[in-house]
PDB file of C-alpha atoms in Angstrom:
ATOM      1  CA  UNK A  12     -47.103  23.562 -32.079  1.00  0.00           C
ATOM      2  CA  UNK A  13     -49.909  24.069 -34.445  1.00  0.00           C
ATOM      3  CA  UNK A  14     -49.783  23.459 -38.030  1.00  0.00           C
ATOM      4  CA  UNK A  15     -52.860  24.086 -40.481  1.00  0.00           C
ATOM      5  CA  UNK A  16     -52.743  21.933 -43.442  1.00  0.00           C
ATOM      6  CA  UNK A  17     -55.145  22.165 -46.535  1.00  0.00           C
ATOM      7  CA  UNK A  18     -56.906  19.125 -47.680  1.00  0.00           C
ATOM      8  CA  UNK A  19     -58.826  18.566 -50.724  1.00  0.00           C
ATOM      9  CA  UNK A  20     -61.660  15.983 -51.228  1.00  0.00           C
ATOM     10  CA  UNK A  21     -63.340  16.013 -47.616  1.00  0.00           C
ATOM     11  CA  UNK A  22     -67.072  16.576 -47.913  1.00  0.00           C
ATOM     12  CA  UNK A  23     -68.512  14.497 -44.708  1.00  0.00           C
ATOM     13  CA  UNK A  24     -68.396  13.152 -40.938  1.00  0.00           C
ATOM     14  CA  UNK A  25     -66.619  10.050 -42.235  1.00  0.00           C
ATOM     15  CA  UNK A  26     -63.822  12.160 -43.955  1.00  0.00           C
ATOM     16  CA  UNK A  27     -63.511  14.197 -40.983  1.00  0.00           C
ATOM     17  CA  UNK A  28     -62.948  11.232 -38.952  1.00  0.00           C
ATOM     18  CA  UNK A  29     -60.522   9.438 -41.272  1.00  0.00           C
ATOM     19  CA  UNK A  30     -58.447  12.359 -41.365  1.00  0.00           C
ATOM     20  CA  UNK A  31     -58.403  13.149 -37.525  1.00  0.00           C
ATOM     21  CA  UNK A  32     -58.004   9.468 -36.819  1.00  0.00           C
ATOM     22  CA  UNK A  33     -55.140   8.913 -39.061  1.00  0.00           C
ATOM     23  CA  UNK A  34     -52.971  11.855 -37.521  1.00  0.00           C
ATOM     24  CA  UNK A  35     -54.121  11.202 -34.026  1.00  0.00           C
ATOM     25  CA  UNK A  36     -52.116   7.799 -34.395  1.00  0.00           C
ATOM     26  CA  UNK A  37     -48.985   9.721 -35.218  1.00  0.00           C
ATOM     27  CA  UNK A  38     -46.743   9.792 -32.418  1.00  0.00           C
ATOM     28  CA  UNK A  39     -46.261  13.524 -31.115  1.00  0.00           C
ATOM     29  CA  UNK A  40     -49.600  14.263 -32.477  1.00  0.00           C
ATOM     30  CA  UNK A  41     -51.940  15.830 -29.616  1.00  0.00           C
ATOM     31  CA  UNK A  42     -55.045  16.693 -31.260  1.00  0.00           C
ATOM     32  CA  UNK A  43     -56.416  17.121 -35.351  1.00  0.00           C
ATOM     33  CA  UNK A  44     -59.627  19.216 -35.621  1.00  0.00           C
ATOM     34  CA  UNK A  45     -60.794  19.183 -39.404  1.00  0.00           C
ATOM     35  CA  UNK A  46     -62.789  22.271 -40.808  1.00  0.00           C
ATOM     36  CA  UNK A  47     -64.922  21.019 -43.693  1.00  0.00           C
ATOM     37  CA  UNK A  48     -66.108  24.353 -44.760  1.00  0.00           C
ATOM     38  CA  UNK A  49     -62.553  25.780 -44.525  1.00  0.00           C
ATOM     39  CA  UNK A  50     -61.177  22.307 -46.254  1.00  0.00           C
ATOM     40  CA  UNK A  51     -58.493  22.432 -43.787  1.00  0.00           C
ATOM     41  CA  UNK A  52     -57.193  20.284 -40.589  1.00  0.00           C
ATOM     42  CA  UNK A  53     -55.465  22.163 -37.718  1.00  0.00           C
ATOM     43  CA  UNK A  54     -53.007  19.767 -36.364  1.00  0.00           C
ATOM     44  CA  UNK A  55     -51.458  20.107 -32.586  1.00  0.00           C
ATOM     45  CA  UNK A  56     -48.119  18.354 -32.268  1.00  0.00           C
ATOM     46  CA  UNK A  57     -44.859  18.282 -30.971  1.00  0.00           C
ATOM     47  CA  UNK A  58     -41.911  19.956 -32.569  1.00  0.00           C
ATOM     48  CA  UNK A  59     -40.439  16.522 -33.981  1.00  0.00           C
ATOM     49  CA  UNK A  60     -43.550  15.398 -36.280  1.00  0.00           C
ATOM     50  CA  UNK A  61     -42.936  16.861 -39.687  1.00  0.00           C
ATOM     51  CA  UNK A  62     -45.469  18.096 -42.585  1.00  0.00           C
ATOM     52  CA  UNK A  63     -44.133  15.008 -44.619  1.00  0.00           C
ATOM     53  CA  UNK A  64     -45.335  12.688 -41.951  1.00  0.00           C
ATOM     54  CA  UNK A  65     -48.560  14.331 -41.583  1.00  0.00           C
ATOM     55  CA  UNK A  66     -49.397  14.770 -45.270  1.00  0.00           C
ATOM     56  CA  UNK A  67     -48.639  10.846 -45.847  1.00  0.00           C
ATOM     57  CA  UNK A  68     -51.227  10.048 -42.901  1.00  0.00           C
ATOM     58  CA  UNK A  69     -53.824  12.572 -44.722  1.00  0.00           C
ATOM     59  CA  UNK A  70     -53.110  10.928 -48.211  1.00  0.00           C
ATOM     60  CA  UNK A  71     -53.314   7.396 -46.921  1.00  0.00           C
ATOM     61  CA  UNK A  72     -56.855   8.195 -46.049  1.00  0.00           C
ATOM     62  CA  UNK A  73     -57.614   9.054 -49.962  1.00  0.00           C
ATOM     63  CA  UNK A  74     -57.192  12.707 -49.800  1.00  0.00           C
ATOM     64  CA  UNK A  75     -54.723  15.251 -51.518  1.00  0.00           C
ATOM     65  CA  UNK A  76     -52.984  17.670 -49.123  1.00  0.00           C
ATOM     66  CA  UNK A  77     -52.478  21.087 -51.251  1.00  0.00           C
TER      67      UNK A  77
END
């Protein structure tokens, strides 16, 4: 399954690493790819991974999910 999540506040490579790393630590997430220009992250994950869990992981890094 694939989800695209809009994220505000990502501006650089460190932001990209932080968000991707936090998401990839979640059980059931296969990969996460940030697109800084679009301001979103594409997450490949199993069906049991909720948007709430992904949002919490992103927000724990200091970014806002919109």
